[in-house]
């Protein structure tokens, strides 16, 4: 198993958590420095034409997109499961994960923020305001979903981490790093605190990675 990633990438952070929860370790790690634009180099585009991390290579096949990779791992190494067995519960967990991975993260990732700066002339204050706005929009919905649903327990779903928690913690980490107001999301903060107490989440933290700066 060969994993391509970057210590501060939210998507790569998700994959690290999932690997740790399943007790898996990459035989080889390749660090793709996003701020140095190594993701746009021809050799990496040959791996992932989208120019994003993470990517996973196994048995001669390359997989991209963090959630697709994580679901592949869940199907090929089913224990501990990161998705519930019941179809409705699986869909609900996916809905939390996708709210983060598809609605919040894509419009706040590095390439969007760089475009705001380089092509649209937005200063740091404006870019941070953009980031905080979309975090607030997304977290308000996620908070309501979690706070009102009886399936929410210590974690997003019950008493063991799922794909939803794998997505939630990296997004909260980034929101904290950008000093986004978070008082309005007590359920999110409670769940994230429980997850961060687990060794699998702690070992995945950006500051603990070999390429951390």
Coordinates of C-alpha atoms in Angstrom, one line a residue:
X1 CA 0.0 0.0 0.0
X2 CA 1.4 3.4 -1.1
X3 CA -0.2 6.6 0.1
X4 CA 0.2 10.1 -1.3
X5 CA -0.6 12.9 1.0
X6 CA 0.1 16.2 2.7
X7 CA 0.1 16.8 6.4
X8 CA -2.3 19.7 6.3
X9 CA -4.7 18.4 3.7
X10 CA -8.2 17.7 5.3
X11 CA -8.8 14.9 2.8
X12 CA -5.5 13.2 3.6
X13 CA -6.2 13.7 7.3
X14 CA -9.4 11.7 6.8
X15 CA -7.6 8.9 5.2
X16 CA -4.9 8.8 8.0
X17 CA -7.7 8.5 10.6
X18 CA -9.4 5.7 8.7
X19 CA -6.1 3.8 8.3
X20 CA -5.4 4.1 12.0
X21 CA -8.9 3.0 13.0
X22 CA -8.4 -0.1 11.0
X23 CA -4.9 -0.7 12.2
X24 CA -3.4 -0.3 8.7
X25 CA -0.1 1.3 7.8
X26 CA 1.1 2.4 4.4
X27 CA 4.2 0.5 3.3
X28 CA 5.3 3.7 1.5
X29 CA 4.3 7.3 2.0
X30 CA 4.8 10.0 -0.7
X31 CA 4.5 13.6 0.5
X32 CA 3.1 16.0 -2.0
X33 CA 3.7 19.6 -0.8
X34 CA 0.6 21.5 -1.9
X35 CA 1.9 25.0 -1.1
X36 CA 4.9 24.3 -3.4
X37 CA 2.4 23.1 -6.0
X38 CA 3.9 19.7 -6.3
X39 CA 0.4 18.4 -7.0
X40 CA 0.7 20.1 -10.4
X41 CA 3.9 18.4 -11.4
X42 CA 3.7 16.0 -14.3
X43 CA 4.8 13.0 -12.3
X44 CA 2.0 13.5 -9.7
X45 CA -0.6 14.3 -12.4
X46 CA 0.2 10.9 -13.8
X47 CA -0.9 9.4 -10.5
X48 CA -3.9 11.7 -10.0
X49 CA -5.0 13.8 -13.0
X50 CA -7.1 15.9 -10.6
X51 CA -4.0 17.1 -8.9
X52 CA -5.4 16.5 -5.4
X53 CA -4.4 14.4 -2.4
X54 CA -4.8 11.8 -1.1
X55 CA -4.2 9.0 -3.5
X56 CA -3.7 5.3 -2.6
X57 CA -1.9 2.7 -4.7
X58 CA -2.5 -1.0 -4.1
X59 CA -2.1 -4.1 -6.2
X60 CA -1.2 -1.9 -9.2
X61 CA -4.3 0.2 -9.0
X62 CA -4.6 3.8 -8.0
X63 CA -7.5 5.2 -6.1
X64 CA -8.3 8.9 -5.6
X65 CA -10.9 10.9 -3.6
X66 CA -10.7 10.3 0.2
X67 CA -14.2 9.0 0.7
X68 CA -13.9 6.5 -2.2
X69 CA -10.6 5.3 -0.8
X70 CA -12.1 5.0 2.7
X71 CA -15.1 3.0 1.5
X72 CA -12.8 0.7 -0.4
X73 CA -10.8 0.1 2.8
X74 CA -14.1 -0.5 4.6
X75 CA -15.2 -3.1 2.0
X76 CA -11.8 -4.9 1.8
X77 CA -11.0 -4.7 5.6
X78 CA -14.5 -4.7 7.1
X79 CA -13.5 -4.5 10.8
X80 CA -13.9 -2.2 12.5
X81 CA -16.7 -1.0 10.3
X82 CA -16.9 2.7 9.4
X83 CA -20.4 2.5 8.1
X84 CA -23.5 0.9 9.8
X85 CA -25.0 -2.3 8.5
X86 CA -28.6 -0.9 8.2
X87 CA -29.1 0.9 4.8
X88 CA -30.9 3.8 6.3
X89 CA -28.3 4.3 9.0
X90 CA -25.5 4.0 6.4
X91 CA -27.2 6.7 4.3
X92 CA -27.5 9.0 7.4
X93 CA -23.8 8.6 8.2
X94 CA -22.9 9.3 4.6
X95 CA -25.1 12.4 4.7
X96 CA -23.1 13.8 7.5
X97 CA -19.8 12.9 5.9
X98 CA -20.9 14.3 2.5
X99 CA -22.2 17.5 4.0
X100 CA -18.6 18.1 5.2
X101 CA -16.7 16.6 2.3
X102 CA -18.9 18.0 -0.5
X103 CA -20.6 21.2 0.9
X104 CA -18.0 22.7 3.3
X105 CA -14.6 21.6 2.3
X106 CA -14.5 22.1 -1.5
X107 CA -15.2 25.8 -1.4
X108 CA -12.7 26.4 1.3
X109 CA -9.7 24.3 0.2
X110 CA -6.3 25.6 -0.7
X111 CA -6.9 26.0 -4.4
X112 CA -10.1 28.0 -3.9
X113 CA -8.4 30.3 -1.4
X114 CA -5.4 30.7 -3.7
X115 CA -7.8 31.6 -6.6
X116 CA -9.4 34.3 -4.4
X117 CA -6.0 35.7 -3.7
X118 CA -4.2 35.4 -7.0
X119 CA -7.0 35.9 -9.6
X120 CA -9.6 37.8 -7.7
X121 CA -7.4 40.0 -5.6
X122 CA -8.9 39.2 -2.2
X123 CA -6.7 40.1 0.8
X124 CA -6.2 37.8 3.8
X125 CA -9.0 39.3 5.8
X126 CA -11.5 38.8 2.9
X127 CA -10.3 35.2 2.4
X128 CA -10.7 34.4 6.1
X129 CA -14.2 35.9 6.1
X130 CA -15.1 33.7 3.1
X131 CA -13.8 30.7 4.9
X132 CA -15.6 31.5 8.1
X133 CA -18.9 32.1 6.3
X134 CA -19.0 28.7 4.6
X135 CA -17.9 27.0 7.8
X136 CA -20.8 28.7 9.6
X137 CA -23.3 27.8 6.9
X138 CA -22.2 24.1 6.9
X139 CA -21.7 23.6 10.6
X140 CA -25.1 25.1 11.4
X141 CA -26.7 22.4 9.3
X142 CA -24.5 19.6 10.6
X143 CA -25.0 20.7 14.2
X144 CA -28.8 20.6 13.7
X145 CA -28.7 17.1 12.1
X146 CA -26.6 15.7 15.0
X147 CA -28.4 17.5 17.8
X148 CA -31.9 16.3 16.9
X149 CA -31.2 12.7 15.8
X150 CA -31.5 9.9 18.3
X151 CA -28.8 8.0 16.6
X152 CA -26.2 10.5 17.7
X153 CA -24.2 9.2 20.7
X154 CA -20.7 9.7 21.9
X155 CA -19.9 10.0 18.2
X156 CA -21.9 11.1 15.2
X157 CA -23.5 7.6 15.1
X158 CA -23.7 5.7 18.3
X159 CA -20.7 4.7 20.4
X160 CA -18.0 4.0 17.8
X161 CA -16.4 6.3 15.2
X162 CA -17.8 6.1 11.7
X163 CA -17.1 7.8 8.4
X164 CA -18.9 10.9 9.7
X165 CA -16.4 11.4 12.5
X166 CA -13.5 10.8 10.2
X167 CA -14.7 13.8 8.1
X168 CA -15.8 15.9 11.1
X169 CA -12.6 16.1 13.0
X170 CA -10.3 17.4 10.1
X171 CA -12.9 20.1 9.2
X172 CA -13.1 21.2 12.8
X173 CA -9.3 21.3 13.0
X174 CA -9.2 23.6 10.1
X175 CA -11.9 25.8 11.4
X176 CA -10.0 26.2 14.7
X177 CA -6.8 27.0 12.8
X178 CA -8.6 29.8 11.0
X179 CA -10.1 31.1 14.2
X180 CA -13.7 30.5 13.1
X181 CA -16.3 31.1 15.9
X182 CA -17.5 27.7 17.1
X183 CA -19.6 28.3 20.2
X184 CA -22.8 27.7 18.3
X185 CA -21.9 24.1 17.7
X186 CA -21.8 22.3 21.0
X187 CA -22.7 18.9 19.6
X188 CA -20.0 19.1 17.0
X189 CA -17.4 20.1 19.6
X190 CA -18.5 17.4 22.0
X191 CA -18.2 14.7 19.4
X192 CA -14.9 15.9 18.1
X193 CA -13.5 16.0 21.6
X194 CA -14.5 12.4 22.1
X195 CA -12.9 11.4 18.8
X196 CA -9.7 13.3 19.5
X197 CA -9.2 11.4 22.7
X198 CA -8.7 8.2 20.7
X199 CA -5.2 7.2 19.7
X200 CA -6.2 6.7 16.0
X201 CA -7.3 10.3 15.7
X202 CA -4.3 11.6 17.7
X203 CA -1.8 9.8 15.5
X204 CA -3.4 11.3 12.4
X205 CA -3.1 14.9 13.6
X206 CA -1.3 17.2 11.0
X207 CA 1.4 18.2 13.5
X208 CA 2.4 14.6 14.1
X209 CA 3.1 13.8 10.5
X210 CA 6.7 13.3 9.1
X211 CA 6.2 16.2 6.6
X212 CA 4.7 18.6 9.2
X213 CA 6.1 22.1 9.1

